[in-house]
């Protein structure tokens, strides 16, 4: 069998470049052993924080910073994401080790941090044809995905110090209120289904679950897989929204990305959950319930909230584009996706099914 293609960074576009000389000067003073940066490339995908590969003579590093024009502070808080990685590092081996944090915006115009690079396979729509993903492979990979989420939720937030990442009491209520407020602040068009969903989630809060660590963006393209065994997850990326709270909010976020083969959805390009062999949403839920013993009676709420949150995130990005703070054509095409998320979540409420 040929070697599977590892996730690769690509050449920068003109609007993605930053002041390399300023970064090198900063690193020479703050991390003298870092060495001279010989090449800068950018990892594909991502509508949120920007991820660059810094190559020196001896090693590759990853630099993360917010996109230009970003004003959504909680979604682009580099200090917090760096803190999450530092807290997790002693207790969870599947994260890149953080190297340094720079909060001085005079260097690159934005705060940023640098971490080690994990090399492996990331399941993206663009590389799927090259991976030869059989139904048997996707069954084992999707099973590994849900097993790893169970493991994350099993971390003891008290003994690890992770409890300091959030305030679990009232978490769901705050999330519903907060994301509804964010949607209203970024709204550009009237979307009746989104308004209906916002009203429903405000009126149908579930029973509280014991708090755990939450990743909050747990899906295939945030997982690094072992090229010799794709069912072995060697890394979990993008901890920008991590916190502590109701674990079913995390599961609901994963389900909200999990579009299936028979569903006509433009979102299939964002997650390979539709490939033959993947566990279905219902199978993921059943597997999680059996592994954790948690009561998933209210899973429709968590799924609907996950869809709603995705719609709000897309709306914030679309609003940024409409305001002239980005010229990325992908952002200008988000309105139909936001509308689809609204109708999908409204349909789940009506049917009472995920």
Coordinates of C-alpha atoms in Angstrom, one line a residue, residues 65-342:
X65 CA -3.4 34.1 15.0
X66 CA -6.8 35.6 14.4
X67 CA -7.9 36.6 10.9
X68 CA -7.6 40.2 9.7
X69 CA -10.6 42.3 10.8
X70 CA -11.7 39.8 13.5
X71 CA -13.6 41.5 16.3
X72 CA -15.2 38.4 17.9
X73 CA -13.0 38.3 21.0
X74 CA -14.0 35.0 22.5
X75 CA -13.6 33.1 19.2
X76 CA -10.1 34.5 18.6
X77 CA -8.6 34.7 22.1
X78 CA -5.0 33.5 21.5
X79 CA -4.2 33.9 25.2
X80 CA -7.0 31.7 26.3
X81 CA -6.3 29.0 23.7
X82 CA -2.6 29.0 24.7
X83 CA -3.7 28.6 28.3
X84 CA -5.9 25.7 27.4
X85 CA -3.0 23.9 25.8
X86 CA -0.8 24.5 28.8
X87 CA -3.3 23.1 31.2
X88 CA -4.0 20.1 29.0
X89 CA -0.4 19.2 28.2
X90 CA 0.4 17.3 31.4
X91 CA -2.8 15.2 31.2
X92 CA -3.6 14.7 27.5
X93 CA -1.0 13.6 25.1
X94 CA -2.9 14.3 21.9
X95 CA -2.3 18.0 21.7
X96 CA 0.6 20.0 20.3
X97 CA 2.9 21.4 23.0
X98 CA 2.7 25.2 23.1
X99 CA 6.0 27.1 22.8
X100 CA 5.2 30.8 23.4
X101 CA 2.5 33.4 23.4
X102 CA 2.9 36.9 22.1
X103 CA 0.2 39.4 23.1
X104 CA 2.1 42.4 21.7
X105 CA 0.1 43.5 18.6
X106 CA 2.9 45.7 17.4
X107 CA 4.7 42.5 16.1
X108 CA 2.2 41.1 13.7
X109 CA -0.8 43.3 14.2
X110 CA -2.6 40.5 16.1
X111 CA -1.8 38.4 19.2
X112 CA -0.4 35.0 18.2
X113 CA 1.1 31.8 19.7
X114 CA 3.5 29.1 18.4
X115 CA 3.2 25.4 19.1
X116 CA 4.9 22.2 17.9
X117 CA 3.6 20.6 14.7
X118 CA 2.0 17.2 14.6
X119 CA 2.5 15.4 11.3
X120 CA -0.2 13.1 10.2
X121 CA -3.4 12.7 8.1
X122 CA -6.3 15.1 8.4
X123 CA -9.5 14.0 6.7
X124 CA -10.5 16.9 4.4
X125 CA -12.7 16.8 1.3
X126 CA -9.8 17.8 -0.9
X127 CA -7.6 14.8 0.1
X128 CA -10.3 12.2 0.4
X129 CA -9.8 10.7 -3.1
X130 CA -6.1 10.2 -2.4
X131 CA -6.8 8.3 0.9
X132 CA -8.7 5.3 -0.5
X133 CA -11.2 5.5 2.4
X134 CA -13.1 2.2 2.4
X135 CA -16.3 1.7 4.3
X136 CA -14.4 -0.5 6.8
X137 CA -11.8 2.3 7.3
X138 CA -14.5 4.9 7.9
X139 CA -16.4 2.7 10.4
X140 CA -13.2 2.3 12.4
X141 CA -12.3 6.0 12.1
X142 CA -15.8 7.2 13.1
X143 CA -15.8 4.8 16.1
X144 CA -12.4 6.1 17.1
X145 CA -13.7 9.7 16.9
X146 CA -16.5 9.0 19.3
X147 CA -14.3 6.9 21.6
X148 CA -11.8 9.8 21.8
X149 CA -14.6 12.2 22.7
X150 CA -15.7 9.9 25.5
X151 CA -12.1 9.9 26.7
X152 CA -11.9 13.7 26.7
X153 CA -15.1 13.9 28.7
X154 CA -13.7 11.4 31.2
X155 CA -10.8 13.7 32.2
X156 CA -11.1 14.8 35.8
X157 CA -11.5 18.6 35.6
X158 CA -10.8 19.0 39.3
X159 CA -7.5 17.2 39.7
X160 CA -6.2 18.4 36.4
X161 CA -7.0 22.1 37.1
X162 CA -9.2 22.2 34.0
X163 CA -12.2 23.4 36.0
X164 CA -10.7 26.9 36.0
X165 CA -11.5 27.1 32.2
X166 CA -15.1 28.0 32.8
X167 CA -18.2 28.3 35.0
X168 CA -20.2 25.1 34.6
X169 CA -23.3 26.2 36.6
X170 CA -25.8 27.7 34.2
X171 CA -23.6 26.9 31.2
X172 CA -26.4 25.9 28.9
X173 CA -28.5 29.0 29.7
X174 CA -25.5 31.3 29.1
X175 CA -24.7 29.6 25.8
X176 CA -28.2 30.0 24.5
X177 CA -28.4 33.6 25.6
X178 CA -24.9 34.4 24.4
X179 CA -25.2 32.9 20.9
X180 CA -28.6 34.4 20.4
X181 CA -27.1 37.8 21.2
X182 CA -24.2 37.2 18.8
X183 CA -26.6 36.3 16.1
X184 CA -28.6 39.5 16.6
X185 CA -25.5 41.6 16.6
X186 CA -24.3 40.1 13.3
X187 CA -27.6 39.7 11.6
X188 CA -27.8 40.9 8.0
X189 CA -30.9 39.2 6.7
X190 CA -34.2 38.1 8.1
X191 CA -34.2 34.3 8.4
X192 CA -37.5 33.1 9.9
X193 CA -36.3 29.6 10.7
X194 CA -33.3 30.9 12.7
X195 CA -35.6 33.2 14.7
X196 CA -37.9 30.2 15.4
X197 CA -35.0 28.0 16.5
X198 CA -33.7 30.8 18.8
X199 CA -37.1 31.0 20.5
X200 CA -37.3 27.2 20.9
X201 CA -33.9 26.7 22.4
X202 CA -34.6 29.5 24.9
X203 CA -37.8 27.8 26.0
X204 CA -36.6 24.2 26.1
X205 CA -33.4 24.0 28.2
X206 CA -32.5 20.4 29.1
X207 CA -31.7 19.0 32.6
X208 CA -28.2 19.8 33.7
X209 CA -25.4 17.2 33.2
X210 CA -22.3 16.9 35.4
X211 CA -19.6 19.2 33.8
X212 CA -16.6 17.9 31.8
X213 CA -14.0 19.4 29.6
X214 CA -15.6 20.5 26.2
X215 CA -13.7 20.9 23.0
X216 CA -16.6 22.5 21.2
X217 CA -15.4 22.0 17.7
X218 CA -14.8 18.3 17.6
X219 CA -14.9 17.0 14.0
X220 CA -12.8 15.2 11.5
X221 CA -10.7 18.1 10.2
X222 CA -9.6 18.9 13.8
X223 CA -8.2 15.4 14.2
X224 CA -4.7 14.2 13.2
X225 CA -4.7 10.5 12.3
X226 CA -1.8 8.1 12.2
X227 CA -0.9 7.5 8.6
X228 CA -0.1 3.9 9.4
X229 CA -3.5 3.3 11.1
X230 CA -6.2 5.9 10.5
X231 CA -8.2 4.7 13.4
X232 CA -5.5 5.9 15.7
X233 CA -6.0 9.5 16.6
X234 CA -2.7 11.1 17.4
X235 CA -3.7 14.7 17.7
X236 CA -6.7 17.0 18.4
X237 CA -6.5 20.6 17.1
X238 CA -8.3 23.9 17.4
X239 CA -9.0 24.4 21.1
X240 CA -10.1 28.0 20.8
X241 CA -13.6 27.3 22.1
X242 CA -12.7 24.8 24.8
X243 CA -14.3 25.2 28.2
X244 CA -16.0 23.2 30.9
X245 CA -19.7 22.5 31.0
X246 CA -22.4 20.1 29.9
X247 CA -20.7 17.4 27.9
X248 CA -23.8 16.9 25.7
X249 CA -23.2 20.4 24.3
X250 CA -19.9 19.0 22.9
X251 CA -21.6 15.9 21.5
X252 CA -24.3 18.1 20.0
X253 CA -21.7 20.2 18.3
X254 CA -20.2 17.1 16.7
X255 CA -23.6 15.9 15.6
X256 CA -24.3 19.3 14.0
X257 CA -21.3 18.7 11.6
X258 CA -22.3 15.1 11.0
X259 CA -24.2 15.2 7.7
X260 CA -25.1 11.8 6.3
X261 CA -24.9 10.2 2.8
X262 CA -28.6 10.5 2.0
X263 CA -28.8 14.2 3.0
X264 CA -28.4 16.8 0.3
X265 CA -26.2 19.3 1.9
X266 CA -23.5 21.8 0.9
X267 CA -21.9 21.0 4.3
X268 CA -20.6 17.7 3.0
X269 CA -17.5 19.5 1.9
X270 CA -16.7 20.4 5.5
X271 CA -16.8 16.9 7.1
X272 CA -16.4 13.5 5.6
X273 CA -19.1 12.0 7.8
X274 CA -21.2 11.1 4.7
X275 CA -18.7 8.6 3.3
X276 CA -19.9 5.0 3.3
X277 CA -19.1 3.1 6.5
X278 CA -19.4 6.1 8.9
X279 CA -21.5 5.6 12.0
X280 CA -24.8 7.5 11.7
X281 CA -25.7 10.4 14.1
X282 CA -28.0 8.0 15.9
X283 CA -25.2 5.4 16.2
X284 CA -22.8 8.0 17.5
X285 CA -25.4 8.9 20.2
X286 CA -26.0 5.2 21.1
X287 CA -22.3 4.5 21.3
X288 CA -21.7 7.6 23.5
X289 CA -24.6 6.7 25.8
X290 CA -23.4 3.1 26.2
X291 CA -19.8 4.2 26.9
X292 CA -20.7 7.0 29.4
X293 CA -24.0 6.0 30.9
X294 CA -25.3 9.5 30.5
X295 CA -29.0 10.2 29.9
X296 CA -29.4 11.4 26.3
X297 CA -33.2 11.9 26.4
X298 CA -32.8 15.6 25.4
X299 CA -30.3 15.0 22.6
X300 CA -32.5 16.8 20.0
X301 CA -31.9 20.0 22.0
X302 CA -28.2 19.6 21.9
X303 CA -28.2 18.8 18.2
X304 CA -30.4 21.8 17.4
X305 CA -28.3 24.1 19.5
X306 CA -25.2 22.8 17.7
X307 CA -26.8 23.7 14.3
X308 CA -27.8 27.1 15.6
X309 CA -24.3 27.8 16.9
X310 CA -22.9 26.9 13.5
X311 CA -25.4 29.2 11.8
X312 CA -24.3 32.1 14.2
X313 CA -20.6 31.5 13.5
X314 CA -21.3 31.5 9.8
X315 CA -23.4 34.7 10.2
X316 CA -20.6 36.4 12.1
X317 CA -18.1 35.6 9.3
X318 CA -20.6 36.7 6.6
X319 CA -21.2 39.9 8.5
X320 CA -17.5 40.5 8.5
X321 CA -17.4 40.0 4.8
X322 CA -20.4 42.4 4.3
X323 CA -18.6 45.0 6.4
X324 CA -15.6 44.9 4.1
X325 CA -13.3 43.3 6.6
X326 CA -12.6 40.3 4.4
X327 CA -12.4 39.7 0.7
X328 CA -12.4 35.9 0.9
X329 CA -15.0 34.8 -1.7
X330 CA -15.9 31.8 0.5
X331 CA -17.3 34.2 3.1
X332 CA -19.5 36.0 0.6
X333 CA -21.2 32.7 -0.2
X334 CA -22.3 31.8 3.3
X335 CA -25.8 33.1 3.4
X336 CA -27.4 30.0 1.7
X337 CA -25.5 27.8 4.3
X338 CA -26.9 29.9 7.2
X339 CA -30.4 29.5 5.8
X340 CA -29.9 25.7 5.4
X341 CA -28.8 25.4 9.0
X342 CA -31.9 27.2 10.0

